[in-house]
Short mmCIF file of C-alpha atoms and ligand atoms in Angstrom, two decimals:
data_model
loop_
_atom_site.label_atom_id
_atom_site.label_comp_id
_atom_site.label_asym_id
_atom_site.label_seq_id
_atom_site.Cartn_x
_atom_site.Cartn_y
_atom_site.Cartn_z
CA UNK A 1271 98.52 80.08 124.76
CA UNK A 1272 97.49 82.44 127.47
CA UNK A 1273 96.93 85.52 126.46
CA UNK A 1274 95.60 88.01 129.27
CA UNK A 1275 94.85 91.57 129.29
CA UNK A 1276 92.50 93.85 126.99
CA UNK A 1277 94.17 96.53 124.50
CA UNK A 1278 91.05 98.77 124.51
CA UNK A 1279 89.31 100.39 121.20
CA UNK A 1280 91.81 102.50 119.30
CA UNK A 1281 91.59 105.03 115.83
CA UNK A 1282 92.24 102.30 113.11
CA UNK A 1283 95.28 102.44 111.43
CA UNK A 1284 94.75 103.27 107.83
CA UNK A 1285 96.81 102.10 104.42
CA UNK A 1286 96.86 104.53 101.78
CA UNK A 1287 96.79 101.86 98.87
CA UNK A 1288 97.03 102.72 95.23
CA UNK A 1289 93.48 101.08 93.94
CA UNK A 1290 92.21 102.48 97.60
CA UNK A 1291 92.46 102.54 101.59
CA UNK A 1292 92.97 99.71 103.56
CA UNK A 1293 91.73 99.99 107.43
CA UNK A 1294 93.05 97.71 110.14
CA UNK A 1295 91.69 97.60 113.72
CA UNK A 1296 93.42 95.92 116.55
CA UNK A 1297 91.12 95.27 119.40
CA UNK A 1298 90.46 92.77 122.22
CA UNK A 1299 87.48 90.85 121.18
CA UNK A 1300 86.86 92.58 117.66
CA UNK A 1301 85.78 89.09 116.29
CA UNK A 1302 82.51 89.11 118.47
CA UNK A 1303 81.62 92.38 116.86
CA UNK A 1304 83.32 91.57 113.20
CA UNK A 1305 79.29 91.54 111.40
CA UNK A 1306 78.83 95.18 112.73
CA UNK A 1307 82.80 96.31 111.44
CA UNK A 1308 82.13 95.37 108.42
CA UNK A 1309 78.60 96.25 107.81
CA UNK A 1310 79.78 99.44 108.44
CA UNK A 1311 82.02 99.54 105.99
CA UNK A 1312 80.44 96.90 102.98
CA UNK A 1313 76.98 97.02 101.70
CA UNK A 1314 76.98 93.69 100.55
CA UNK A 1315 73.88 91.56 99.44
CA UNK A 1316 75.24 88.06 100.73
CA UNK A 1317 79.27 87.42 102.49
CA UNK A 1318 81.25 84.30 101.51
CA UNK A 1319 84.34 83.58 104.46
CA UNK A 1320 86.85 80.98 103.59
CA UNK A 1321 88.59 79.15 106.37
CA UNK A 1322 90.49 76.57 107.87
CA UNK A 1323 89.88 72.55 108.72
CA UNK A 1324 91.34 73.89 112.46
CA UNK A 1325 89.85 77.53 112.97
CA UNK A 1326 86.21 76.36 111.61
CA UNK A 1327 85.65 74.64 114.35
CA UNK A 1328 87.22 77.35 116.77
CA UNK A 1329 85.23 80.94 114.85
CA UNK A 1330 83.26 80.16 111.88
CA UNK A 1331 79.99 79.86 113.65
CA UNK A 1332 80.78 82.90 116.05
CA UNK A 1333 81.28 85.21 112.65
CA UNK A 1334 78.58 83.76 110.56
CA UNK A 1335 75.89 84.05 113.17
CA UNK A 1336 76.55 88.03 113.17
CA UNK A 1337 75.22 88.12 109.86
CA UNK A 1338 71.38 88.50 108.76
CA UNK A 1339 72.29 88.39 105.07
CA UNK A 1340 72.83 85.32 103.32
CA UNK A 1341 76.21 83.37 104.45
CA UNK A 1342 78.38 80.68 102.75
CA UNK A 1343 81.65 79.31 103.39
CA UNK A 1344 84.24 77.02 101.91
CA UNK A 1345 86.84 75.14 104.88
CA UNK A 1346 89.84 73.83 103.04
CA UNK A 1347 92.02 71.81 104.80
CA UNK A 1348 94.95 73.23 107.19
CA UNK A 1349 98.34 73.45 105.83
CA UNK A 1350 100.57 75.15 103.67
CA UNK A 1351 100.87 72.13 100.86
CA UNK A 1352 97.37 73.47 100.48
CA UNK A 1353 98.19 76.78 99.02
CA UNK A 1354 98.16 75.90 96.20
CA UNK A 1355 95.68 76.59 92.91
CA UNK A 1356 93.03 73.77 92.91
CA UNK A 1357 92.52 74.96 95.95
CA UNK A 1358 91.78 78.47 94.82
CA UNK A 1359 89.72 76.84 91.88
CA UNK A 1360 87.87 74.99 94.56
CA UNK A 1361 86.75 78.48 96.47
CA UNK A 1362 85.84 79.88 93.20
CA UNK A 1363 83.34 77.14 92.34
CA UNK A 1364 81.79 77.77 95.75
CA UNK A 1365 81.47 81.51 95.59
CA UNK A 1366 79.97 80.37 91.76
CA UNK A 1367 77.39 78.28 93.92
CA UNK A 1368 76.55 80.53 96.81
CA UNK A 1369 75.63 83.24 93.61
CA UNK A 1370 78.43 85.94 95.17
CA UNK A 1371 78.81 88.90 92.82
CA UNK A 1372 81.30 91.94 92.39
CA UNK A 1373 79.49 93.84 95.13
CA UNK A 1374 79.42 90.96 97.72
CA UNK A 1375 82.43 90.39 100.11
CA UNK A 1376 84.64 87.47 100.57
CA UNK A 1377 86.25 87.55 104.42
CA UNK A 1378 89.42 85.22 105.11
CA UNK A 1379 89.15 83.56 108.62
CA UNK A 1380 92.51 82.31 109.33
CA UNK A 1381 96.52 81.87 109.28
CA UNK A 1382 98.52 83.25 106.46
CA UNK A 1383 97.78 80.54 104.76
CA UNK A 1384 94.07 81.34 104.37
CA UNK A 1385 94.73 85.02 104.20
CA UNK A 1386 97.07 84.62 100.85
CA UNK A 1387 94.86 82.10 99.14
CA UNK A 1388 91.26 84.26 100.12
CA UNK A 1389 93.22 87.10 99.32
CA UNK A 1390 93.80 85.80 95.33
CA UNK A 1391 91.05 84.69 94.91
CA UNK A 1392 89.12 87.93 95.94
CA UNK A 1393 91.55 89.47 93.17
CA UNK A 1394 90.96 87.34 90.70
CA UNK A 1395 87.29 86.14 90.75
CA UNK A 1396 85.11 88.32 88.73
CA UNK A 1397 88.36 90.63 88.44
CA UNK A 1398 88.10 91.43 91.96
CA UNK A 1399 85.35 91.45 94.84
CA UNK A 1400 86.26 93.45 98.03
CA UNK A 1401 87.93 91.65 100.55
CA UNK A 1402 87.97 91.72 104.59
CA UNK A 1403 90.90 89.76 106.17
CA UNK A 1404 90.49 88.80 110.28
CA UNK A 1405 93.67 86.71 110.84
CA UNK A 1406 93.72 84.18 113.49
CA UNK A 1407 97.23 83.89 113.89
CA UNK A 1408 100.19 86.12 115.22
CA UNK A 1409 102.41 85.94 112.43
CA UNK A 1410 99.11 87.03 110.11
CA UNK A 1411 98.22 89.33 112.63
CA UNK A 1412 101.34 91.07 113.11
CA UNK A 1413 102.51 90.90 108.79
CA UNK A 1414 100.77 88.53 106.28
CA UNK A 1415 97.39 90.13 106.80
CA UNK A 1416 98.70 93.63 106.15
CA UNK A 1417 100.25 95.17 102.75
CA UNK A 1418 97.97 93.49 100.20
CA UNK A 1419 100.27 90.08 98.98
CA UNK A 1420 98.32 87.56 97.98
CA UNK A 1421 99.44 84.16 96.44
CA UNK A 1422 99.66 80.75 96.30
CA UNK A 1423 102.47 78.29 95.73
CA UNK A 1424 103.72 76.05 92.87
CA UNK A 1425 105.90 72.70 92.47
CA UNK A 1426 108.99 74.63 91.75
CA UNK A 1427 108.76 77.46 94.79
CA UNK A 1428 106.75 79.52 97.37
CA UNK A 1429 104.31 82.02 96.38
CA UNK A 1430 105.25 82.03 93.11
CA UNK A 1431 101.70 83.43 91.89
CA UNK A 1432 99.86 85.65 93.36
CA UNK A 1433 98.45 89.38 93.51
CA UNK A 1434 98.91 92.67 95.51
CA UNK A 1435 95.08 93.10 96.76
CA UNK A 1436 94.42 95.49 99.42
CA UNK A 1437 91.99 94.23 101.86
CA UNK A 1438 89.94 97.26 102.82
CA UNK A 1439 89.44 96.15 106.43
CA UNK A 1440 91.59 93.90 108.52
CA UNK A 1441 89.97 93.22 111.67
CA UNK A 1442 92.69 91.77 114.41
CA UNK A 1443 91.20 90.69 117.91
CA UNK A 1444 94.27 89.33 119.78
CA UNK A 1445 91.78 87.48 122.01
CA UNK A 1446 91.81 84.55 119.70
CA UNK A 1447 95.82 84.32 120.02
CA UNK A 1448 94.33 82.03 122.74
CA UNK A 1449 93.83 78.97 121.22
CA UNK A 1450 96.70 78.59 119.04
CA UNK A 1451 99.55 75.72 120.06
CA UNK A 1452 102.58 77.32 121.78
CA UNK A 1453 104.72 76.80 118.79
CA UNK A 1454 102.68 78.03 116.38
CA UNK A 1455 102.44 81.29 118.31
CA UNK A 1456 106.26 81.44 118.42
CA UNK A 1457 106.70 81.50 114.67
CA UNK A 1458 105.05 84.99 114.87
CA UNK A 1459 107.13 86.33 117.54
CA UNK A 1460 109.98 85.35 114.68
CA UNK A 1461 108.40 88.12 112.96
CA UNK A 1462 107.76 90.14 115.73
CA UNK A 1463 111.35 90.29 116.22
CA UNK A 1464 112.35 91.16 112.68
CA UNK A 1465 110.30 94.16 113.19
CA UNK A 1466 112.02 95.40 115.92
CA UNK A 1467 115.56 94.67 114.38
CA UNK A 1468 114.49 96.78 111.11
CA UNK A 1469 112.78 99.61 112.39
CA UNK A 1470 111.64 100.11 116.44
CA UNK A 1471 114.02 98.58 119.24
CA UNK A 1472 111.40 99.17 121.72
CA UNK A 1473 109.90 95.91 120.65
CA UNK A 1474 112.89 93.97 121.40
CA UNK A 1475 112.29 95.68 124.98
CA UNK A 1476 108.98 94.63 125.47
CA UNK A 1477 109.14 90.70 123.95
CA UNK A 1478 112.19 90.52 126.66
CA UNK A 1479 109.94 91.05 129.13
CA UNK A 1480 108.59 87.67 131.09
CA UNK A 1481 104.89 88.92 130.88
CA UNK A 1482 105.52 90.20 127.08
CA UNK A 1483 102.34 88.37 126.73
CA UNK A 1484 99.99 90.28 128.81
CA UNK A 1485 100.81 93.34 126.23
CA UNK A 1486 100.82 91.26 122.68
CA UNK A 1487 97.79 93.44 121.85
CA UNK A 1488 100.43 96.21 122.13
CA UNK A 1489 103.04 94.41 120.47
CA UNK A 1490 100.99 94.06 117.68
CA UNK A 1491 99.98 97.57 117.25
CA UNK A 1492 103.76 98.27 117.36
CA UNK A 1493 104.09 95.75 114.55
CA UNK A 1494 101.76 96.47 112.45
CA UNK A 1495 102.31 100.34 112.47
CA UNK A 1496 105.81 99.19 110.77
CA UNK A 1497 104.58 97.54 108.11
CA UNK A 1498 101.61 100.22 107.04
CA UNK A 1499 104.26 103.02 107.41
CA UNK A 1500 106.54 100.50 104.81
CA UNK A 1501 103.78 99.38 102.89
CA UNK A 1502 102.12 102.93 102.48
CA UNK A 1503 106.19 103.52 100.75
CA UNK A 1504 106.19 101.14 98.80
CA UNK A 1505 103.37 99.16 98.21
CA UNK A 1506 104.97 97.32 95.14
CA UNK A 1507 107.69 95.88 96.57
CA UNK A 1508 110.31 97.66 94.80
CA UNK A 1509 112.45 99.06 97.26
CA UNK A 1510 112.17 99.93 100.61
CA UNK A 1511 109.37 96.87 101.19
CA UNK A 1512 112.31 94.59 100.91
CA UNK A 1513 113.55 95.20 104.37
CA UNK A 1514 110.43 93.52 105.92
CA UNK A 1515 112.28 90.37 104.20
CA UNK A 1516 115.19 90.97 106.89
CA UNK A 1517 116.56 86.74 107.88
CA UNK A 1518 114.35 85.83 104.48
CA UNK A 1519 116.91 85.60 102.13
CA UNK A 1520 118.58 82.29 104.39
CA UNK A 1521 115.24 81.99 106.08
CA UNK A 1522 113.38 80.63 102.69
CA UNK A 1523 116.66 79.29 101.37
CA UNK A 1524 116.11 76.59 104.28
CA UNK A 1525 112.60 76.43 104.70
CA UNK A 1526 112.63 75.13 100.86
CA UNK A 1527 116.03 72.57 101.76
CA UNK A 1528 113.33 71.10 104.29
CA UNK A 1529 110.94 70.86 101.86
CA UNK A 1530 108.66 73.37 103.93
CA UNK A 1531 107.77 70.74 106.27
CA UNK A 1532 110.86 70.62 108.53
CA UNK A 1533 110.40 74.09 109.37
CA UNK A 1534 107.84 76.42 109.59
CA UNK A 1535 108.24 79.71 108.16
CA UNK A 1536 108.98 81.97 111.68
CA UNK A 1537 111.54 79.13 112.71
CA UNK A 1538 113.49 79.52 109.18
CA UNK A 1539 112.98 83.41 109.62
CA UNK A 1540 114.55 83.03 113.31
CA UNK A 1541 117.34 80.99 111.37
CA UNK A 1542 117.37 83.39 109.05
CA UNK A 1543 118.49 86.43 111.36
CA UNK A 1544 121.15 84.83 113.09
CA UNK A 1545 122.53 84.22 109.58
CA UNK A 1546 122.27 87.74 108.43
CA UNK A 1547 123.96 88.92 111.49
CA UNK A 1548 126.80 86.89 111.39
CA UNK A 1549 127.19 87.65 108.12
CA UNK A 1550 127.44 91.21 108.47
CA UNK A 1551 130.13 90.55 111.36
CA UNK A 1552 131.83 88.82 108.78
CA UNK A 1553 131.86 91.68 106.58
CA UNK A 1554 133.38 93.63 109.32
CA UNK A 1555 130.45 94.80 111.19
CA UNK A 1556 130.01 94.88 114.60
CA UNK A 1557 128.54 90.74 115.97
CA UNK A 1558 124.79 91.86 116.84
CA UNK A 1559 124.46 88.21 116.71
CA UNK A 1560 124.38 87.13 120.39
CA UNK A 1561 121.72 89.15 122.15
CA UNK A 1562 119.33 88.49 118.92
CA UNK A 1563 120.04 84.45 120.28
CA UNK A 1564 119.21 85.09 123.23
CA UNK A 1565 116.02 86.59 122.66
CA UNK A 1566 114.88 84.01 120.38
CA UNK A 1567 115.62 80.78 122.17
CA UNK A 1568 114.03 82.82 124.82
CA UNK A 1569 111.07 82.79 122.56
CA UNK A 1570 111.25 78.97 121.82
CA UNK A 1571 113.00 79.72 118.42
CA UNK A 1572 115.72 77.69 116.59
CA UNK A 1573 118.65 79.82 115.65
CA UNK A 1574 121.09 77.54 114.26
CA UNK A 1575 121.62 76.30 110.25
CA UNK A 1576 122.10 72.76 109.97
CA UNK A 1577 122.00 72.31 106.30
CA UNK A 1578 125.02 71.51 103.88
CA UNK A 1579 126.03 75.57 103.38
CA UNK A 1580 126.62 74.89 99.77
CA UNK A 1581 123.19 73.75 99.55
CA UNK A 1582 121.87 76.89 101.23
CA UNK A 1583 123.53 78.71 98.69
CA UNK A 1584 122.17 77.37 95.68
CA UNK A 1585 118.50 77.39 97.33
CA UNK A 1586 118.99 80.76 97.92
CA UNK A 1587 120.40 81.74 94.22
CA UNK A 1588 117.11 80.14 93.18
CA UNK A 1589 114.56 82.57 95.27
CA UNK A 1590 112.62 85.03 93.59
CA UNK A 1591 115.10 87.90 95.17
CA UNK A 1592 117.68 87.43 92.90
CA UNK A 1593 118.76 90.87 90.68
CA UNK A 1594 121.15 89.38 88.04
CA UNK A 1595 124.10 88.12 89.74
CA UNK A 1596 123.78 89.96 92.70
CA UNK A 1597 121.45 89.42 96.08
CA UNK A 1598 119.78 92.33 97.81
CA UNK A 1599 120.38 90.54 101.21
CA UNK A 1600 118.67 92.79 104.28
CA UNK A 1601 121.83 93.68 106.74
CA UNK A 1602 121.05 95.17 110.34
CA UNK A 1603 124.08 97.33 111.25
CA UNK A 1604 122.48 98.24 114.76
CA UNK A 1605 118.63 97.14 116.35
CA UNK A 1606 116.28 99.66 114.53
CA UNK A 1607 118.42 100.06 111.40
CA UNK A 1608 117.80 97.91 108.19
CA UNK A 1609 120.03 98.30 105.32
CA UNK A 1610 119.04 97.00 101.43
CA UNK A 1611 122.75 95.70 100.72
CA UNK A 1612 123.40 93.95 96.95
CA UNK A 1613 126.10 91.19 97.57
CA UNK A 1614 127.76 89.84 94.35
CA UNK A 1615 126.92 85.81 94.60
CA UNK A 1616 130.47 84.91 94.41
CA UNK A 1617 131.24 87.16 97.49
CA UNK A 1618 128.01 85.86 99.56
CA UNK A 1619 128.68 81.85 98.37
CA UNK A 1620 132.77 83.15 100.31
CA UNK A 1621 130.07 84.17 103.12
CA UNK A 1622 127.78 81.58 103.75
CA UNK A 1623 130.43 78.89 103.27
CA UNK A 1624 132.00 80.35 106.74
CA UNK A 1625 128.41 80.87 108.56
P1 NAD B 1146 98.94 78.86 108.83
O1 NAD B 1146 97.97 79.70 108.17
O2 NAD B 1146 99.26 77.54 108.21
O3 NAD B 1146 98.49 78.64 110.35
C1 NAD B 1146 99.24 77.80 111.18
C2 NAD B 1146 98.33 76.76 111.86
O4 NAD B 1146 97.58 77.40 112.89
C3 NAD B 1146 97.31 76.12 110.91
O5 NAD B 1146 97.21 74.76 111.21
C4 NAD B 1146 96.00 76.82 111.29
O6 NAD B 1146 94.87 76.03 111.05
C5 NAD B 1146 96.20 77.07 112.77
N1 NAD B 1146 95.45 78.17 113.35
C6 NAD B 1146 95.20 79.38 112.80
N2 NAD B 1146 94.61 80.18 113.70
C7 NAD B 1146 94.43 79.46 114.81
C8 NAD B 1146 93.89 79.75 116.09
N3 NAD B 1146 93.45 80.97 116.41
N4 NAD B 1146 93.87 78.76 117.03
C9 NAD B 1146 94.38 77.52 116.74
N5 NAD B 1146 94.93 77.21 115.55
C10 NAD B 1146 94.96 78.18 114.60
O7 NAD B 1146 100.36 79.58 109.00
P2 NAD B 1146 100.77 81.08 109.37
O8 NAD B 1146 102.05 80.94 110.10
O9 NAD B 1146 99.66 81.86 109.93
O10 NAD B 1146 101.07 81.71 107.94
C11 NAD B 1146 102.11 81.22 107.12
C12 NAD B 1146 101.81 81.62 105.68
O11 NAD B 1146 101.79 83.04 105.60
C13 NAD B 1146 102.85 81.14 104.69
O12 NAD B 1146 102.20 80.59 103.58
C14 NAD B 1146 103.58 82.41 104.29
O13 NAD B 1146 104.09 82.36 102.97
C15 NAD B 1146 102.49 83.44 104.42
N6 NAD B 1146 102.95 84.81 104.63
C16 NAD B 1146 102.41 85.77 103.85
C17 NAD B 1146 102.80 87.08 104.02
C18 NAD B 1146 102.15 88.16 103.21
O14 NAD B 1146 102.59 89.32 103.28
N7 NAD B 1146 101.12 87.86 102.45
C19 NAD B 1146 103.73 87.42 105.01
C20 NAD B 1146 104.26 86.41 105.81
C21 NAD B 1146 103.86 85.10 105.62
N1 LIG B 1147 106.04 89.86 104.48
C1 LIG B 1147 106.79 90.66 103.56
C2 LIG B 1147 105.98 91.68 102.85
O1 LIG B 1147 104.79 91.81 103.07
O2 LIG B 1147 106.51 92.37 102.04
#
């Protein structure tokens, strides 16, 4: 990945959460002064940051060597089929070991995979220990990091367990966008793109760009404005959160039919989009469906289903979004406009068997 161009110091955009305030920085080369950030922020007597197998050897060293107070860290392997429980157990034993307390700080170095399972476990252990997230990836960077969901997954589903726990700093330095593979930087821009189909079309303007990448800093900021302003609504998830979920609903319906190895979460999402547009043409909407192609194959993005649709179907009855017999499915009736529309199942199985 080549990321050029600096996004200088801005004000922090801040999350109004209801246990307390979450701050988020976006600047070039915030990981190199992370320590200081924090220290500002967190009196702690000793810091405990929980990583990746990949980004250890990438940042660890350059984030624990800003510290004078005591540091530990637990690096569990990469991968999602590790977000799972024992592997939370695992981080508690080692926070246990390093002698962390309520007033110390756990920091999650890493994807959104490391972000949800550091994020529980600061929840959880000792009832809670304050939490700084620096996410390494765009798709954490731009959503996962943000808004306080924490989790892990079980046999039977996707972040099944888990936590709202509002990190009080996230600390994003785009600068370190650099080293991750090309496609693991386009399942953000999946994201990316959701944002600007649910609530700013000026997004769509600048990832159409050919040097969109010179300005991800700015991007980001875009992004990540969304989700505090939907977050800071509705931190709960009740309501209005749900449109962030906008090309989820097929999106995890096929990630699960690959068994969440077949497809990574932004290419399901990408998937996912092009399925919720085509099936609000085919409730008589206007077809959004071919620009919103274009832009993702652009971005290196699958965009067509390939699984049996009565499979996708049933996978989808089964997610966690389910309200009796009706699906809250996110519609986008034009780019910057989300809509919360409950579909009765027997009118969306009519749907998704012509998609
Ligand atoms: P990931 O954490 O698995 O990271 C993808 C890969 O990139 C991993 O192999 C990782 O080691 C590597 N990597 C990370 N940073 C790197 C860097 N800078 N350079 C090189 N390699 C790097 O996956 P992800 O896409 O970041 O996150 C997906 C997870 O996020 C899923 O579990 C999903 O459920 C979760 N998620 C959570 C939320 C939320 O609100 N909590 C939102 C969206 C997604
Ligand atoms: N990524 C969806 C949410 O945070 O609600």
């Amino acid at each position: 990945m080549d990321i050029k161009g600096a996004i200088p110091p801005r004000e922090p955009l801040t999350l109004q959460g209801a246990a307390g305030i979450s701050e988020i920085y976006i600047e070039t080369g915030l990981l190199g002064r992370a320590g200081k950030a924090m220290l500002d922020v967190f009196s702690p007597s000793r810091v405990h940051i929980v990583t990746d197998s990949t980004v250890a050897p990438l940042y660890l060293e350059t984030l624990a060597q800003q510290f004078t107070l005591p540091v530990s860290s637990t690096v569990i392997p990469a991968g999602e089929e590790h977000k799972r429980l024992s592997t939370v157990e695992g981080i508690y034993h080692d926070l246990l070991a390093a002698g962390m307390t309520r007033k110390d700080l756990i920091i999650a170095l890493g994807g959104g995979v490391v972000g949800d399972i550091t994020g529980f476990a600061a929840a959880t252990f000792l009832r809670g220990v304050s939490l700084c997230q620096i996410p390494t990836t765009l798709l954490a960077q731009v959503d996962s990091s943000v808004g306080g969901k924490t989790g892990v997954d079980l046999d039977e589903g996707k972040n099944l367990v888990g936590a709202f726990y509002q990190p009080r700093l996230v600390l994003i330095d785009p600068e370190v966008l650099k080293t991750l593979p090309d496609t693991t930087f386009a399942d953000g821009m999946a994201e990316v793109v959701k944002y600007g189909y649910i609530a700013n079309p000026a997004i769509l303007e600048m990832v159409s760009q050919p040097d969109y990448k010179a300005h991800i800093g700015d991007v980001i900021y875009e992004c990540v404005k969304i989700k505090r302003d939907v977050v800071a609504i509705d931190e709960h998830d009740t309501g209005l959160r749900m449109i962030l979920n906008f090309g989820h609903t097929v999106g995890h319906a096929v990630e699960k039919l690959g068994n969440y190895t077949e497809l990574t979460h932004g290419q399901a999402v990408a998937i996912g989009m092009v399925a919720a547009m085509r099936l609000s043409a085919l409730r008589g909407d206007a077809d959004l469906s071919a620009p919103l192609i274009t832009l993702l194959q652009q971005l290196g993005l699958p965009t067509e289903l390939t699984h049996d649709r009565e499979a996708i179907f049933h996978a989808l009855l089964s997610d966690k979004k389910k309200f009796g017999s009706t699906v809250n499915f996110i519609l986008v009736r034009e780019p910057g406009r989300a809509e919360i529309t409950p579909i009765e199942a027997e009118t969306l199985h009519e749907y998704i068997l012509k998609l």
